[in-house]
Coordinates of C-alpha atoms (C1' of nucleotides) in Angstrom, one line a residue:
Chain A
X1 CA 25.0 -40.4 17.0
X2 CA 24.1 -36.4 16.5
X3 CA 21.0 -34.7 17.6
X4 CA 19.3 -33.0 15.3
X5 CA 17.5 -30.8 17.3
X6 CA 13.9 -31.1 16.1
X7 CA 12.0 -29.3 18.2
X8 CA 14.3 -26.0 17.3
X9 CA 13.8 -24.3 14.1
X10 CA 16.9 -25.3 11.8
X11 CA 19.7 -22.4 13.2
X12 CA 21.3 -21.3 9.9
X13 CA 25.1 -21.7 10.6
X14 CA 27.2 -19.1 9.1
X15 CA 31.0 -19.8 9.0
X16 CA 33.5 -17.4 10.0
X17 CA 34.7 -15.7 6.2
X18 CA 32.7 -16.1 2.9
X19 CA 34.0 -14.7 -0.4
X20 CA 36.9 -13.1 1.8
X21 CA 34.6 -11.4 4.2
X22 CA 35.6 -11.8 7.7
X23 CA 32.1 -12.5 9.0
X24 CA 32.0 -10.6 12.1
X25 CA 29.0 -11.3 14.6
X26 CA 27.0 -8.6 13.3
X27 CA 27.5 -9.7 9.7
X28 CA 26.5 -13.1 10.7
X29 CA 23.3 -12.0 12.5
X30 CA 22.3 -9.7 9.2
X31 CA 23.1 -12.4 6.8
X32 CA 21.1 -15.5 9.3
X33 CA 18.2 -12.7 9.3
X34 CA 18.4 -12.7 5.4
X35 CA 18.4 -16.5 5.1
X36 CA 15.6 -16.9 7.1
X37 CA 13.5 -14.1 6.5
X38 CA 12.8 -14.8 2.6
X39 CA 10.5 -11.7 2.3
X40 CA 12.7 -9.1 1.0
X41 CA 13.3 -7.0 4.4
X42 CA 14.4 -3.6 4.5
X43 CA 17.6 -2.4 6.6
X44 CA 15.2 -1.3 9.2
X45 CA 13.5 -4.8 9.0
X46 CA 16.4 -6.6 9.7
X47 CA 17.8 -4.0 12.2
X48 CA 14.5 -4.7 14.6
X49 CA 15.1 -8.3 13.7
X50 CA 18.7 -8.6 14.7
X51 CA 18.0 -6.7 17.5
X52 CA 16.8 -9.6 19.8
X53 CA 20.1 -11.1 19.8
X54 CA 22.3 -8.3 19.4
X55 CA 20.8 -6.0 21.5
X56 CA 23.7 -3.0 21.2
X57 CA 23.6 -3.6 17.5
X58 CA 23.5 0.4 15.8
X59 CA 21.1 0.7 12.5
X60 CA 24.2 1.9 11.0
X61 CA 26.0 -1.2 11.6
X62 CA 23.4 -3.1 9.5
X63 CA 23.5 -0.8 7.0
X64 CA 27.2 -1.2 7.4
X65 CA 26.8 -4.9 6.9
X66 CA 24.8 -5.2 4.1
X67 CA 26.7 -2.8 1.9
X68 CA 29.6 -5.2 3.1
X69 CA 27.8 -8.7 2.2
X70 CA 26.7 -6.4 -1.1
X71 CA 30.1 -5.4 -2.3
X72 CA 31.3 -9.2 -1.7
X73 CA 28.5 -10.5 -3.9
X74 CA 26.8 -12.7 -0.7
X75 CA 23.5 -10.9 -1.0
X76 CA 21.6 -9.0 -3.5
X77 CA 20.1 -5.5 -3.1
X78 CA 16.6 -4.6 -5.0
X79 CA 15.1 -1.4 -5.2
X80 CA 11.5 -0.5 -6.1
X81 CA 10.9 2.5 -7.3
X82 CA 11.8 5.2 -4.5
X83 CA 11.3 2.8 -1.7
X84 CA 14.0 1.5 0.9
X85 CA 15.9 -0.6 -0.6
X86 CA 15.3 -4.3 0.1
X87 CA 18.0 -7.0 0.3
X88 CA 17.9 -10.9 -0.7
X89 CA 20.1 -13.7 -0.6
X90 CA 18.7 -15.5 -3.4
X91 CA 22.0 -15.1 -5.8
X92 CA 20.3 -17.0 -8.7
X93 CA 19.7 -14.5 -11.6
X94 CA 16.2 -13.3 -11.1
X95 CA 13.8 -10.7 -11.3
X96 CA 10.7 -9.5 -8.6
X97 CA 7.1 -9.1 -8.6
X98 CA 5.9 -6.7 -6.2
X99 CA 1.8 -7.6 -5.9
X100 CA 0.4 -3.9 -5.3
X101 CA -2.2 -5.1 -3.4
X102 CA -0.7 -7.2 -0.8
X103 CA 2.9 -5.8 -1.0
X104 CA 3.9 -9.2 -1.2
X105 CA 7.0 -9.9 -3.2
X106 CA 7.6 -12.9 -5.6
X107 CA 11.0 -13.7 -6.8
X108 CA 10.7 -14.6 -10.8
X109 CA 13.1 -16.9 -12.9
X110 CA 13.8 -17.1 -15.8
X111 CA 12.6 -19.8 -18.0
X112 CA 15.2 -22.0 -18.3
X113 CA 17.9 -21.5 -21.5
X114 CA 16.9 -17.6 -21.7
X115 CA 19.4 -15.1 -21.8
X116 CA 18.4 -11.2 -21.5
X117 CA 20.8 -11.0 -24.8
X118 CA 18.1 -13.2 -26.7
X119 CA 15.6 -10.3 -25.6
X120 CA 16.8 -6.8 -25.4
X121 CA 18.6 -5.1 -28.7
X122 CA 21.6 -4.2 -26.3
X123 CA 24.2 -1.1 -27.5
X124 CA 27.0 -3.1 -29.4
X125 CA 30.1 -4.0 -27.0
X126 CA 27.5 -3.7 -24.0
X127 CA 28.6 -5.5 -21.0
X128 CA 26.2 -6.4 -18.4
X129 CA 27.5 -6.5 -14.9
X130 CA 23.7 -6.2 -13.2
X131 CA 20.4 -6.7 -14.1
X132 CA 17.4 -5.2 -12.1
X133 CA 13.9 -6.6 -13.5
X134 CA 11.1 -5.2 -11.4
X135 CA 7.6 -5.8 -12.0
X136 CA 4.6 -4.3 -10.5
X137 CA 1.1 -5.3 -10.6
X138 CA -1.9 -7.7 -9.1
X139 CA -2.6 -11.2 -9.3
X140 CA -6.1 -11.9 -10.4
X141 CA -8.7 -13.5 -8.1
X142 CA -8.4 -17.3 -9.6
Chain B
X1 CA 4.2 31.4 -47.8
X2 CA 4.8 30.6 -43.9
X3 CA 8.6 31.2 -42.7
X4 CA 10.3 28.2 -41.2
X5 CA 13.0 29.8 -39.0
X6 CA 15.8 27.7 -40.0
X7 CA 18.1 29.1 -38.2
X8 CA 16.4 28.5 -34.7
X9 CA 16.1 24.8 -33.6
X10 CA 12.8 23.6 -34.1
X11 CA 10.5 24.5 -31.2
X12 CA 8.5 21.7 -30.0
X13 CA 4.7 22.4 -29.9
X14 CA 2.9 21.5 -27.3
X15 CA -0.9 21.2 -27.1
X16 CA -3.2 22.7 -24.8
X17 CA -4.0 19.3 -23.2
X18 CA -2.7 15.6 -23.4
X19 CA -4.6 12.7 -22.7
X20 CA -6.6 15.0 -20.2
X21 CA -4.1 16.8 -18.8
X22 CA -4.4 20.4 -19.1
X23 CA -1.4 21.5 -19.7
X24 CA -0.2 24.6 -18.1
X25 CA 2.6 26.8 -19.3
X26 CA 4.8 25.0 -16.4
X27 CA 3.7 22.0 -17.8
X28 CA 4.5 22.6 -20.9
X29 CA 8.1 23.7 -20.3
X30 CA 8.6 20.7 -18.6
X31 CA 7.3 18.3 -20.8
X32 CA 9.2 20.4 -24.0
X33 CA 12.6 20.1 -22.1
X34 CA 11.9 16.2 -21.9
X35 CA 11.1 16.3 -25.5
X36 CA 14.5 18.0 -26.1
X37 CA 17.0 16.7 -23.7
X38 CA 16.6 12.7 -24.4
X39 CA 19.4 11.9 -21.9
X40 CA 16.7 11.0 -19.1
X41 CA 17.1 14.4 -16.7
X42 CA 16.6 13.9 -12.9
X43 CA 14.4 16.7 -11.6
X44 CA 16.9 18.8 -10.9
X45 CA 18.0 19.0 -13.9
X46 CA 15.0 19.7 -15.6
X47 CA 14.4 22.5 -13.1
X48 CA 17.4 24.3 -13.8
X49 CA 16.9 23.9 -17.5
X50 CA 13.2 25.1 -17.2
X51 CA 14.4 28.1 -15.3
X52 CA 15.3 30.0 -18.6
X53 CA 12.5 30.0 -19.5
X54 CA 10.2 30.6 -16.3
X55 CA 12.5 32.1 -14.3
X56 CA 10.0 32.1 -11.1
X57 CA 9.1 28.0 -11.3
X58 CA 10.0 26.5 -8.0
X59 CA 11.4 23.2 -8.0
X60 CA 8.1 21.9 -6.1
X61 CA 6.0 22.7 -9.4
X62 CA 8.6 20.5 -11.5
X63 CA 8.1 17.6 -9.5
X64 CA 4.1 18.7 -9.3
X65 CA 4.1 18.3 -13.4
X66 CA 6.3 15.3 -13.9
X67 CA 4.3 13.4 -11.4
X68 CA 1.0 14.9 -13.3
X69 CA 2.9 13.7 -16.9
X70 CA 3.8 10.5 -14.9
X71 CA 0.1 10.0 -13.6
X72 CA -1.6 10.4 -16.8
X73 CA 1.3 8.5 -18.9
X74 CA 2.7 11.0 -20.9
X75 CA 6.3 10.3 -19.7
X76 CA 8.2 7.5 -17.8
X77 CA 9.6 7.5 -14.5
X78 CA 13.2 5.6 -14.4
X79 CA 14.9 4.7 -11.4
X80 CA 18.4 3.6 -10.9
X81 CA 19.5 1.9 -7.2
X82 CA 18.7 4.7 -4.9
X83 CA 19.5 7.5 -7.4
X84 CA 17.3 10.5 -7.8
X85 CA 14.8 9.5 -10.2
X86 CA 14.7 10.6 -14.0
X87 CA 12.5 10.9 -16.4
X88 CA 12.1 10.2 -20.1
X89 CA 9.5 10.6 -22.9
X90 CA 10.2 7.4 -24.5
X91 CA 6.5 5.5 -24.1
X92 CA 7.5 2.2 -26.3
X93 CA 8.1 -0.4 -23.5
X94 CA 11.7 -0.3 -23.2
X95 CA 14.4 -1.0 -20.6
X96 CA 17.6 1.3 -19.7
X97 CA 21.0 0.1 -20.0
X98 CA 23.7 2.2 -17.6
X99 CA 26.9 3.0 -18.7
X100 CA 29.1 2.9 -15.6
X101 CA 32.2 4.4 -17.1
X102 CA 30.6 7.2 -18.9
X103 CA 27.2 7.7 -16.9
X104 CA 25.0 7.7 -20.0
X105 CA 21.8 5.7 -20.4
X106 CA 21.0 4.3 -23.2
X107 CA 17.3 3.1 -23.9
X108 CA 16.9 -0.8 -24.8
X109 CA 13.9 -2.0 -26.6
X110 CA 12.8 -5.2 -26.9
X111 CA 13.6 -7.7 -29.7
X112 CA 10.5 -7.7 -32.0
X113 CA 7.6 -9.9 -31.1
X114 CA 8.9 -10.7 -27.5
X115 CA 7.1 -10.5 -24.6
X116 CA 8.0 -11.0 -21.0
X117 CA 5.8 -13.6 -20.2
X118 CA 7.7 -15.8 -22.7
X119 CA 11.1 -15.3 -20.7
X120 CA 9.7 -14.9 -17.2
X121 CA 8.0 -17.9 -14.8
X122 CA 5.7 -15.1 -13.4
X123 CA 3.2 -16.2 -10.5
X124 CA 0.2 -17.7 -11.9
X125 CA -2.6 -15.3 -12.5
X126 CA 0.1 -12.1 -12.2
X127 CA -1.2 -9.3 -14.3
X128 CA 1.7 -6.8 -15.1
X129 CA 0.9 -2.8 -14.6
X130 CA 4.6 -1.9 -14.9
X131 CA 7.8 -3.1 -16.2
X132 CA 11.3 -1.8 -15.3
X133 CA 14.3 -3.4 -16.5
X134 CA 17.2 -1.8 -15.3
X135 CA 21.2 -3.0 -16.8
X136 CA 24.5 -1.6 -15.4
X137 CA 27.5 -2.6 -17.1
X138 CA 30.3 -0.7 -19.7
X139 CA 30.5 -0.9 -23.1
X140 CA 33.7 -2.7 -24.7
X141 CA 36.2 -0.4 -26.3
X142 CA 35.9 -1.7 -29.8
Chain C
dA1 C1' -17.7 41.7 -17.3
dA2 C1' -17.7 40.3 -12.7
dT3 C1' -18.3 36.7 -9.6
dT4 C1' -17.4 32.2 -7.6
dA5 C1' -15.1 27.8 -7.4
dT6 C1' -11.5 25.2 -9.0
dA7 C1' -7.0 23.9 -10.0
dA8 C1' -2.4 25.0 -10.2
dT9 C1' 2.1 27.1 -8.3
dT10 C1' 5.2 28.9 -4.8
dG11 C1' 8.4 29.0 -1.1
dG12 C1' 9.6 27.0 2.8
dA13 C1' 9.4 23.6 6.3
dA14 C1' 9.1 18.8 7.0
dT15 C1' 10.0 13.9 5.9
dA16 C1' 12.6 9.7 5.7
dA17 C1' 16.6 7.0 4.2
dT18 C1' 20.9 6.9 3.8
dT19 C1' 25.9 8.2 4.7
dC20 C1' 29.0 10.2 7.2
dT21 C1' 31.8 11.3 11.5
dT22 C1' 33.9 10.8 15.3
dG23 C1' 35.9 8.1 19.1
dA24 C1' 35.5 3.4 21.1
dT25 C1' 36.1 -1.3 20.5
dT26 C1' 37.6 -5.3 19.1
dG27 C1' 40.7 -8.4 17.1
dC28 C1' 44.8 -10.6 14.9
dG29 C1' 49.5 -10.0 13.6
dA30 C1' 54.3 -9.0 15.2
Chain D
dT1 C1' 51.6 -8.5 25.1
dC2 C1' 51.3 -4.3 21.9
dG3 C1' 50.2 -1.8 18.3
dC4 C1' 47.4 -1.6 13.8
dA5 C1' 43.7 -2.0 11.2
dA6 C1' 39.3 -3.0 10.7
dT7 C1' 34.4 -2.6 12.9
dC8 C1' 31.2 -0.8 15.5
dA9 C1' 28.0 2.8 18.1
dA10 C1' 25.5 6.8 18.3
dG11 C1' 24.1 10.8 16.9
dA12 C1' 25.0 14.4 13.3
dA13 C1' 24.2 15.4 8.5
dT14 C1' 22.7 15.0 3.9
dT15 C1' 19.7 14.5 0.1
dA16 C1' 15.9 13.8 -2.7
dT17 C1' 11.4 14.5 -2.3
dT18 C1' 6.7 15.4 -0.1
dC19 C1' 4.0 18.2 2.3
dC20 C1' 1.5 22.4 3.7
dA21 C1' -0.5 27.3 3.4
dA22 C1' -0.7 31.4 1.3
dT23 C1' -1.1 33.0 -3.2
dT24 C1' -2.4 33.1 -7.9
dA25 C1' -4.5 31.6 -12.2
dT26 C1' -7.7 29.3 -15.1
dA27 C1' -12.6 27.9 -15.7
dA28 C1' -17.3 28.2 -15.0
dT29 C1' -21.5 30.8 -14.0
dT30 C1' -24.6 34.5 -13.8

DNA sequence: AATTATAATTGGAATAATTCTTGATTGCGA
DNA sequence: TCGCAATCAAGAATTATTCCAATTATAATT
């Protein structure tokens, strides 16, 4: 019988390769951090987090890893206004609601069965490759 | 009878004040440029354009003017990924389609009668203050 | 009209996120 | 095992934007 090590937080297993990208140790740790920290960390947040496990990693490498992961469609890059880019491993098409009071970023899903083309007057022939929907506001005290 | 000077491109008249903001000469020229150049210029684009009429204006002033206009809801600031901010005087709620091939930015309106809350599963109690919808893609050769 | 106060502008320096460069290291196939 | 290509590290460079201090313009008051 295989032990589940229930006293340790479940460690996310990262394969050797994801969609054609060789997962080096650095890329694994960057990816693992994103899978664990679901709060849309910045490159610097990831850097500080990954240093616990790879003390010699450089910020440039974190940027490189994040870029490689984004290029291969493994994670998404999210921008709010001109703030630092943030990264998330939620690949389902979704938007982000940025709570201006707390700073928390909530993923916002589409209602089922809705497509953007139903809602927007797109230019004729437009082929959408990427969508970014960001909302800013506050959450009413309930 | 008043001449219409039909050989000159119609000059956009800018009032002394817009929604509580005193329109200084610099702000007028920045605003006029945005009204004429509907292609979502960057601060630097505006700067170069305005210099024709106000040779001594500084880039910092263009940034100041743009910020003041944005704060007073007279224009909108638009961001694509982490590129330079762009500015547009189209105040109706709309998104932007960024043609990755030509670089052209198209305004994209909502279909009539649609509201975002119809489409997205917003967090309960969310009060939206600002929406940014940006699409990137190409236009199929028709 | 002169004076005072307030706001705006300028030019340059400062900042911060990101990218680039270069040299070292690693991993992998022949 | 050797050599090649990919990756990494460290720090320099870049770029958009903001900040700051000094000047100028505008408005308000006498």
